[in-house]
XYZ file of C-alpha atoms in Angstrom:
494
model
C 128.301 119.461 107.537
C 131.774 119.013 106.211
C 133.729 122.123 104.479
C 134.684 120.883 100.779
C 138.030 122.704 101.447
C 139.431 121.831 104.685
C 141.975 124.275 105.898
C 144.429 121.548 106.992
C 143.920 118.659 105.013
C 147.324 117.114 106.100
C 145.989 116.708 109.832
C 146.187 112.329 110.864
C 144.354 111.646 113.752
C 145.544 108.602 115.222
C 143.009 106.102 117.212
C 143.810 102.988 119.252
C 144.762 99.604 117.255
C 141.781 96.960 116.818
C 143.319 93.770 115.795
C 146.572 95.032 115.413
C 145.425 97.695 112.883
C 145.968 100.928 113.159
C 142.805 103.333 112.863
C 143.502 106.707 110.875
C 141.273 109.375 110.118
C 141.947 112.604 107.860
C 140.553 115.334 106.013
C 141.563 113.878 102.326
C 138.109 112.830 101.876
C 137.593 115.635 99.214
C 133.448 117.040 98.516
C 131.628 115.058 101.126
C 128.698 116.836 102.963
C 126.357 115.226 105.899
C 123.151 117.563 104.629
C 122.968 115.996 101.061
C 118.915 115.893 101.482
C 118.605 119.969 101.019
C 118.873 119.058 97.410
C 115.291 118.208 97.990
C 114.122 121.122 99.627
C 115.689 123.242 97.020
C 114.334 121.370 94.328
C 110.243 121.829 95.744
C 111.179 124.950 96.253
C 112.134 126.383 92.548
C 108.684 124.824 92.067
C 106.942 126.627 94.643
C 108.956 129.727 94.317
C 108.779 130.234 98.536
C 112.029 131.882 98.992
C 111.501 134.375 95.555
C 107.871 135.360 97.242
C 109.706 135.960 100.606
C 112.635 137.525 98.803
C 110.406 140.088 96.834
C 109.347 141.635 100.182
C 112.846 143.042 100.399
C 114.102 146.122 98.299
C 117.799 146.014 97.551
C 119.323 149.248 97.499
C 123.034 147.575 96.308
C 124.944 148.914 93.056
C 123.950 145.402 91.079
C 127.389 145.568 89.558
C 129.360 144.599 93.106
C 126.415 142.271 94.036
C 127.741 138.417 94.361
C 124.769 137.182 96.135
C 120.979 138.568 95.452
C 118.510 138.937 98.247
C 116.692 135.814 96.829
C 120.506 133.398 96.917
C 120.597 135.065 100.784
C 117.979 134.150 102.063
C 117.662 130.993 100.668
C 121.238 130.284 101.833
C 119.509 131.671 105.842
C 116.766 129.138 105.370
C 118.025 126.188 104.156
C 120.677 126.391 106.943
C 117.604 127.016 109.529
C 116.200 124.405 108.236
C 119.223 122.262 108.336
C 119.636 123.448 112.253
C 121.766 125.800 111.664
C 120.085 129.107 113.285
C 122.678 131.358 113.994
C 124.034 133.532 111.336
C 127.439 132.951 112.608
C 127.265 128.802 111.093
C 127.395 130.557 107.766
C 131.026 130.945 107.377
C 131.384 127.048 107.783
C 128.108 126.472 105.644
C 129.569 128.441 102.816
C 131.959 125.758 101.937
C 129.382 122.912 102.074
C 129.401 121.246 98.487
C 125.200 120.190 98.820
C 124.254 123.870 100.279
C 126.033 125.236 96.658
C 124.231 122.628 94.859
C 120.931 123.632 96.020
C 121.721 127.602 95.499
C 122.713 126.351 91.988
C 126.290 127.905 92.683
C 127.867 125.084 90.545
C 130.867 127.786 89.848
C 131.973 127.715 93.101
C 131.709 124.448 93.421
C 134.309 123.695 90.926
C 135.876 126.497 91.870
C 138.544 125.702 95.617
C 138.393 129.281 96.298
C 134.368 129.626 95.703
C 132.549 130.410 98.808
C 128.507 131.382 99.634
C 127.961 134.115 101.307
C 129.229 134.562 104.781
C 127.958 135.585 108.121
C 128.913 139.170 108.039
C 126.830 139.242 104.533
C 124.160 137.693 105.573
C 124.065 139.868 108.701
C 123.436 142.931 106.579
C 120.385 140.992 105.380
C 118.758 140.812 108.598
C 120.426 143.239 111.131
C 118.067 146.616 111.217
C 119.782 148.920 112.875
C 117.703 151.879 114.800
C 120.119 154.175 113.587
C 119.908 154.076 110.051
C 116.365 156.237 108.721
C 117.461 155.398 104.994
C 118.777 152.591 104.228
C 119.274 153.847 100.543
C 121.961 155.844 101.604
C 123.445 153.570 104.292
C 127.055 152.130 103.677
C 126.828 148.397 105.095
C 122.399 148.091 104.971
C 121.077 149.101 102.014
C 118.659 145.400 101.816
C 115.443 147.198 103.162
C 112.514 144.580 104.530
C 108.759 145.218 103.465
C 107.542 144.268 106.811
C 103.538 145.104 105.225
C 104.345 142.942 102.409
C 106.283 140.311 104.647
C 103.222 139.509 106.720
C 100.611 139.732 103.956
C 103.015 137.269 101.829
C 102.281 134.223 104.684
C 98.548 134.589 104.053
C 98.802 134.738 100.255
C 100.987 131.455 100.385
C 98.441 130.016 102.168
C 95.673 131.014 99.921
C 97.578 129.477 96.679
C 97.986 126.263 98.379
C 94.439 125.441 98.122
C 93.502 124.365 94.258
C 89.879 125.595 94.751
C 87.945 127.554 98.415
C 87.791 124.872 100.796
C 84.023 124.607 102.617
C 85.880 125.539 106.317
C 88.619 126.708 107.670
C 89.892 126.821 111.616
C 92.181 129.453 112.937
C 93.703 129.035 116.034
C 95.926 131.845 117.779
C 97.824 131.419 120.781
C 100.680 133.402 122.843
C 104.280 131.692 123.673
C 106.818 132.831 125.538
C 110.244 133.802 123.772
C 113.190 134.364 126.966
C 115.844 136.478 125.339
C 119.318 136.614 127.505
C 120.617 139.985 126.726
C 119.452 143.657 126.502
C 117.275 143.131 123.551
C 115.072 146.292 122.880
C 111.391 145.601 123.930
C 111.891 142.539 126.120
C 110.449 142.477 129.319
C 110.276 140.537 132.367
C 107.256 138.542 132.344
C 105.896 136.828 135.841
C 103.566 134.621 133.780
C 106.863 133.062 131.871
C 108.692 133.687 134.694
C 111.649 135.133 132.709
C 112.400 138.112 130.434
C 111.079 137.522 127.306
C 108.642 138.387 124.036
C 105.476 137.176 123.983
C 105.239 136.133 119.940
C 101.493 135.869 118.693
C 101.163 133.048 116.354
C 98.112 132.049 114.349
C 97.641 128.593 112.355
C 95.306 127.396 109.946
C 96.132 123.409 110.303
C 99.993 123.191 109.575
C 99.734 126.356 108.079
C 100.880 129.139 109.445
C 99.326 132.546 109.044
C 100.517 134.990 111.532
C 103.862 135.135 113.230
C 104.155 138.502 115.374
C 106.420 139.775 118.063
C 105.246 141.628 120.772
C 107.130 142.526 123.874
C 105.749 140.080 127.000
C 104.670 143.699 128.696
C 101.451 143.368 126.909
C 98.140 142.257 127.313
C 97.923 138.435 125.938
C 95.284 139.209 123.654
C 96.970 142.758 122.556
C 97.018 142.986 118.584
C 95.116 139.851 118.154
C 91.588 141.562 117.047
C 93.718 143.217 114.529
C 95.356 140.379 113.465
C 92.143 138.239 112.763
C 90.614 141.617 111.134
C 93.375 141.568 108.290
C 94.157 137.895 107.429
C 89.989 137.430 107.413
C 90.101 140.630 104.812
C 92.613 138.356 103.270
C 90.535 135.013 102.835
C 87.654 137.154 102.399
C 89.118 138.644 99.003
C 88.998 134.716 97.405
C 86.943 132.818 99.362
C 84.018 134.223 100.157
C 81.620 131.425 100.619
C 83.933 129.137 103.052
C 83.055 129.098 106.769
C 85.586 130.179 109.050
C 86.301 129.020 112.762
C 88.204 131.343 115.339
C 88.960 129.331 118.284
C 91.381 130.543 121.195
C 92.253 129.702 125.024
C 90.567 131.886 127.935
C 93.257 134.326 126.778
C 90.748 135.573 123.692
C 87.830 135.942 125.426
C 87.054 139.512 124.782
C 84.228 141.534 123.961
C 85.892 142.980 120.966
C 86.793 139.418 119.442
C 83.035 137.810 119.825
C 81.592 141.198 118.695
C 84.025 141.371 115.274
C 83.413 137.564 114.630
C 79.540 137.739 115.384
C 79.444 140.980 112.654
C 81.227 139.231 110.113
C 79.389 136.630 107.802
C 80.048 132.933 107.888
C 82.807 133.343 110.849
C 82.171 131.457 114.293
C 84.428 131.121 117.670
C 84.753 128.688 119.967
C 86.900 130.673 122.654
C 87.734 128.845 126.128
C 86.642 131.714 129.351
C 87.733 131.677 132.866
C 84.938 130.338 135.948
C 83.472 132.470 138.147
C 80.818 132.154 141.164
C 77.680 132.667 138.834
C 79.089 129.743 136.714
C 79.454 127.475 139.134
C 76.228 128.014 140.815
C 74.284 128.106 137.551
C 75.796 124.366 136.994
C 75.042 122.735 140.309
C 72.608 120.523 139.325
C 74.763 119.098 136.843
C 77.669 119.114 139.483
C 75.339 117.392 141.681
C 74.950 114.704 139.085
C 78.658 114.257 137.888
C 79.132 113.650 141.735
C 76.404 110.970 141.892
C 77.436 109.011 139.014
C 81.197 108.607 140.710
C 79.765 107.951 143.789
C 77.860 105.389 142.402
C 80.953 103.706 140.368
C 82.803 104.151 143.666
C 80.472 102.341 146.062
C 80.723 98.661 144.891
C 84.685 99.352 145.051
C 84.942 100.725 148.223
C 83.022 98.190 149.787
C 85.383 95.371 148.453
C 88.169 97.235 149.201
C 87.138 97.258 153.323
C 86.719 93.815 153.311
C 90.220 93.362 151.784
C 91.958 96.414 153.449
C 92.112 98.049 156.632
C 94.361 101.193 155.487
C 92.590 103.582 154.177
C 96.001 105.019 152.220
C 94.882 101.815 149.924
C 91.551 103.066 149.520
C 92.769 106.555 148.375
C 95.055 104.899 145.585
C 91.969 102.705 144.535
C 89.623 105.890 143.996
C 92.191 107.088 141.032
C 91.543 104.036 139.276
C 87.421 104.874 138.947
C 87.146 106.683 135.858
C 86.057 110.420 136.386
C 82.422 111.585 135.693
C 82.259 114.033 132.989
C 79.256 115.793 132.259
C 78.471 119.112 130.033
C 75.431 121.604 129.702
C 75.005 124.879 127.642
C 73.496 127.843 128.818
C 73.265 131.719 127.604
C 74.987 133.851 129.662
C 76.389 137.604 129.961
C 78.548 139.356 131.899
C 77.404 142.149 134.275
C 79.412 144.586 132.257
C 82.417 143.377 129.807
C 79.954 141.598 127.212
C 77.398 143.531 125.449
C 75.082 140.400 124.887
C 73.726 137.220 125.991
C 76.149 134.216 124.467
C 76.203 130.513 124.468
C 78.410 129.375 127.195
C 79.323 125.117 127.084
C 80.201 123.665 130.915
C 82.537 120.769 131.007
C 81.631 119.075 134.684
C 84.623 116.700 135.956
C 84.403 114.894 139.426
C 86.888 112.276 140.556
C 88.984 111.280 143.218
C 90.738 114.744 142.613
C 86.953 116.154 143.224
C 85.408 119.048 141.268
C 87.265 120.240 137.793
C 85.210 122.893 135.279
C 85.924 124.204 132.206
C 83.887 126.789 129.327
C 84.221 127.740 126.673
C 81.948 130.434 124.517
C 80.841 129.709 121.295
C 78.311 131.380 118.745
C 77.553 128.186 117.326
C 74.146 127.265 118.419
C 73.219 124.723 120.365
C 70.612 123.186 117.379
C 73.345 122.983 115.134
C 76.125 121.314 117.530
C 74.929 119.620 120.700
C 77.148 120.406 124.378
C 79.547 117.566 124.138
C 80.346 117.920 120.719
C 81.197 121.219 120.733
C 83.504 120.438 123.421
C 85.289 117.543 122.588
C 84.788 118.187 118.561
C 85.674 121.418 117.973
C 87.350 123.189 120.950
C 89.611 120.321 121.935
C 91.763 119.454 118.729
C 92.997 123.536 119.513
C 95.739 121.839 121.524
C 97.346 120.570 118.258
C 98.591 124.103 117.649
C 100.572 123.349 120.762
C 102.489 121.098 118.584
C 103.171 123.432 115.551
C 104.667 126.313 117.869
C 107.070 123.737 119.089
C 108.336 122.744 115.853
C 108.783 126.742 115.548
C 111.154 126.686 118.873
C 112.227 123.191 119.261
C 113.068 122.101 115.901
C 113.547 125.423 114.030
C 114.994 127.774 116.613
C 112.435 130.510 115.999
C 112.904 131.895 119.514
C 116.620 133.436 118.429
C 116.022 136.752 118.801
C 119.188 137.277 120.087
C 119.747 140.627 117.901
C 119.805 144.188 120.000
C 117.001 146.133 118.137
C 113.095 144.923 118.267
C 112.740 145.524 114.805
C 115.609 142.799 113.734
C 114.155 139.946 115.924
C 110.759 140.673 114.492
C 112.394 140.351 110.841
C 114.272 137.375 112.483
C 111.267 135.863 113.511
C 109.700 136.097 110.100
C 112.961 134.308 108.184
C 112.382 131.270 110.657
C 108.807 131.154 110.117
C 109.299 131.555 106.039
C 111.754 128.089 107.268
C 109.175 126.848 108.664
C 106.805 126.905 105.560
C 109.066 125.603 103.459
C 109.415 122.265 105.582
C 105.860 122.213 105.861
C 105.377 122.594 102.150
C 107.801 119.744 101.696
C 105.587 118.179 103.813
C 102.677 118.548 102.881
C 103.789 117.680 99.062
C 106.242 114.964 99.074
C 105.352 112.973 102.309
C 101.737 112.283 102.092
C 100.806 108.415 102.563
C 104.086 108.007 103.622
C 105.509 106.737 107.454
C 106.608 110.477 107.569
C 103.105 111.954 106.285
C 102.469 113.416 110.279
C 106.717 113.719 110.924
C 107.551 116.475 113.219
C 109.958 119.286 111.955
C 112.688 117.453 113.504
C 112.530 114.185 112.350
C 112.422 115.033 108.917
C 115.433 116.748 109.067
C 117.252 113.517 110.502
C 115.728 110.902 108.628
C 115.844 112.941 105.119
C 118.123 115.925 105.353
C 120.917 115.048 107.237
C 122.598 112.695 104.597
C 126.104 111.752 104.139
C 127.321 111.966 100.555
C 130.505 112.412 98.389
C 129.759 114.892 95.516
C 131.910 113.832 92.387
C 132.126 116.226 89.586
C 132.484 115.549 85.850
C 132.386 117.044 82.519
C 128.747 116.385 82.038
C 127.344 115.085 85.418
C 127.469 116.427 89.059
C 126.457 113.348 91.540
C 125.347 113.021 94.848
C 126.266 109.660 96.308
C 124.558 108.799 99.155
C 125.544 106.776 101.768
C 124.158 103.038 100.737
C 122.892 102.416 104.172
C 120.465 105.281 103.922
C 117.006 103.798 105.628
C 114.733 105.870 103.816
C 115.766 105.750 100.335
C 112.175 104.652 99.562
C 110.514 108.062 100.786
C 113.041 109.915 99.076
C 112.381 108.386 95.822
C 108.528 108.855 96.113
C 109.446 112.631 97.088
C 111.738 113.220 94.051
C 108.663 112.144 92.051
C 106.561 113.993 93.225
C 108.399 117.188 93.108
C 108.720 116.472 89.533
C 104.956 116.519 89.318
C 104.086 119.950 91.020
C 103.643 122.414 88.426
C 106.379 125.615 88.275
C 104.405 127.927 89.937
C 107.597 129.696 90.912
């Protein structure tokens, strides 16, 4: 990002002669900005109307009259510069002179304008800063923009919902716990053995790429603390439009609670598939099958071994061979309960592994039954794919920063956490729409932002026209094409 008006546009830096030439660089170069693709999120967005759905879960408590930037314009400004990677509110009083950024807020005055700024970080601040001290924020003096944090979280599942033309036939949820290490004395954080680190312990909860649930907890918790209730309202949520489409919980060992199988078993056309810990009666209940597992890699072993000592005489060779035989895997389903935690018999799925590491096992608990989904299947087909949420928390952290919850109060990082999830659907949106059949369809967070956003251009402004020249080398001029039309095509929804 370049600032349109550079505070010292006189400045000559002076570089070492090529060819007897000097090289000169200065800051004459007049409306140039390096993030000329938010034009394109901006423009999906009007269409969607993300931001105004976000931005009506905030009451603003401002004498209109003073106002220079509504609560929709501010957090727009917030995500597009999250999305840009800039996450801290203090980039804003650089970003506020970025010709594209005013482009995309439709703020052509101050474009024209040299003295026309967005709004800064101080501004922006009052946004999302919730201070514990203030009980009314209607009489406040510097906070009067007060969050709907009901409305805030309901407003990710009702995205989600209108995304979908008609009920699809199944759905999957998958939830899962991260760690969030905070480096300050932020209210609510806790040290955290686990993460090995002070921290919050965010709950997240995906549907696909979409993202349902985004909730801070403090990392003094239990794992699974909030998570019953969490399923309980976004499934009251789905419920309310689709009631005839099959939904999937699925979860890590983390889940497996009595009070999660017993909701999902009591609701109609919902099903888990929720990994669980070993224990002794496990194990012993699956020794014929471990007995097998390590037959079958015996048996792949034996021919190798025996080439191996006529070849070798150290048997550090022989080790190093063994990792090359592929393991045995077998799997077997059997009902089970607990002697006191589980109110019921349930289907419990082994996974058998024996190799050169010897015996691995892993379960998971599932109230599919086993006529309509046999051992294996249930395994590999519907339990394993959960590790692709993996991959959507990370774009949260990695690529969007959703981990800076830097601010003092608990209630401020949770409403910081929401503006960098709302960033997060917006990408994903863009996604989702504009990218599809393309080389970028499955792009990460991160690489759409260098490939597509980060573009150098010069704006030039006339009487009738306002363009955005793009650097001529741009690689992916092609993509961005195909999403410009395709933009046009969404209907205005917002």
């Amino acid at each position: 990002m370049s600032p349109s008006h550079p505070r010292n546009p006189r400045q000559v830096i002076n570089f070492s002669k090529q060819k007897g030439k000097e090289i000169i660089a200065n800051f004459d170069g007049g409306l140039i900005t390096s993030d000329a693709g938010i034009v394109w999120i901006a423009e999906l967005d009007k269409k969607l109307g993300i931001t105004e759905k976000f931005g009506n879960c905030f009451q603003d408590h401002r004498h209109q009259f003073y106002v220079d930037h509504s609560v929709h314009e501010l957090l727009a400004q917030r995500l597009y510069g999250i999305i840009l990677g800039y996450e801290d509110v203090n980039d804003h009083d650089k970003l506020r002179h970025d010709p594209a950024l005013k482009i995309a807020l439709e703020k052509l005055n101050e474009l024209e304008d040299k003295k026309g700024w967005l709004a800064g970080k101080s501004t922006i601040n009052r946004l999302e800063y919730c201070p514990e001290t203030i009980l009314d924020q209607k009489t406040s003096r510097y906070h009067k923009i007060e969050p709907n944090f009901e409305a805030i979280e309901k407003s990710f599942v009702e995205f989600f919902l209108e995304s979908y033309k008609k009920p699809p036939l199944s759905i999957i949820l998958d939830m899962d716990v991260t760690d969030d290490q905070v480096h300050g004395n932020q209210e609510g954080a806790f040290f955290n053995s686990y993460y090995h680190g002070v921290c919050y312990a965010p709950l997240y909860i995906f549907c696909g790429h979409h993202l349902l649930v985004a909730k801070l907890r403090s990392s003094n918790v239990d794992p699974a603390d909030g998570a019953l209730d969490e399923l309980q309202r976004i499934i009251g949520l789905i419920r309310e439009k689709w009631s005839e489409t099959h939904i999937l919980v699925r979860g890590d060992s983390a889940y497996a609670r009595e009070e999660i199988f017993y909701f999902c078993e009591n609701q109609p056309l919902v099903d888990y598939v929720i990994a669980m810990g070993t224990n002794g009666v496990l194990k012993l209940r699956a020794d014929d099958v471990i007995e097998k597992a390590k037959h079958e890699y015996e048996k792949k072993l034996a021919p190798i071994t025996e080439l191996m000592d006529s070849l070798f005489q150290k048997k550090e060779d022989l080790e190093e061979v063994k990792k090359l035989v592929p393991i045995s895997t077998w799997y077997r389903s059997i009902r089970y309960k607990t002697e006191k935690s589980w109110s019921c018999q349930r289907r419990v799925v082994t996974k058998v592994c024996y190799g050169s590491d010897g015996l691995k096992m892993r379960h998971v608990v599932t109230s599919l039954p086993a006529s309509k989904i046999p051992p294996s299947k249930l395994y590999t087909k519907k339990y394993c794919p959960r590790g692709e949420m993996e991959n959507r928390i990370k774009e949260q952290q990695l690529d969007l920063l959703a981990d800076r919850t830097s601010t003092q109060t608990f209630q401020s990082n949770k409403l910081r956490l929401w503006i960098h999830s709302w960033a997060y659907v917006l990408i994903n949106a863009f996604r989702q729409h504009c990218l599809k059949k393309t080389s970028l369809a499955k792009a990460t967070v991160g690489r759409i932002r260098l490939n597509l956003l980060k573009l150098g251009a010069r704006i030039k402004i006339s009487c009738r026209r306002i363009i955005i020249a793009i650097a001529s080398a741009c690689p992916y001029q092609d993509i961005l094409s195909i999403a410009n039309k395709r933009i046009k095509t969404i209907p205005n929804t917002g």
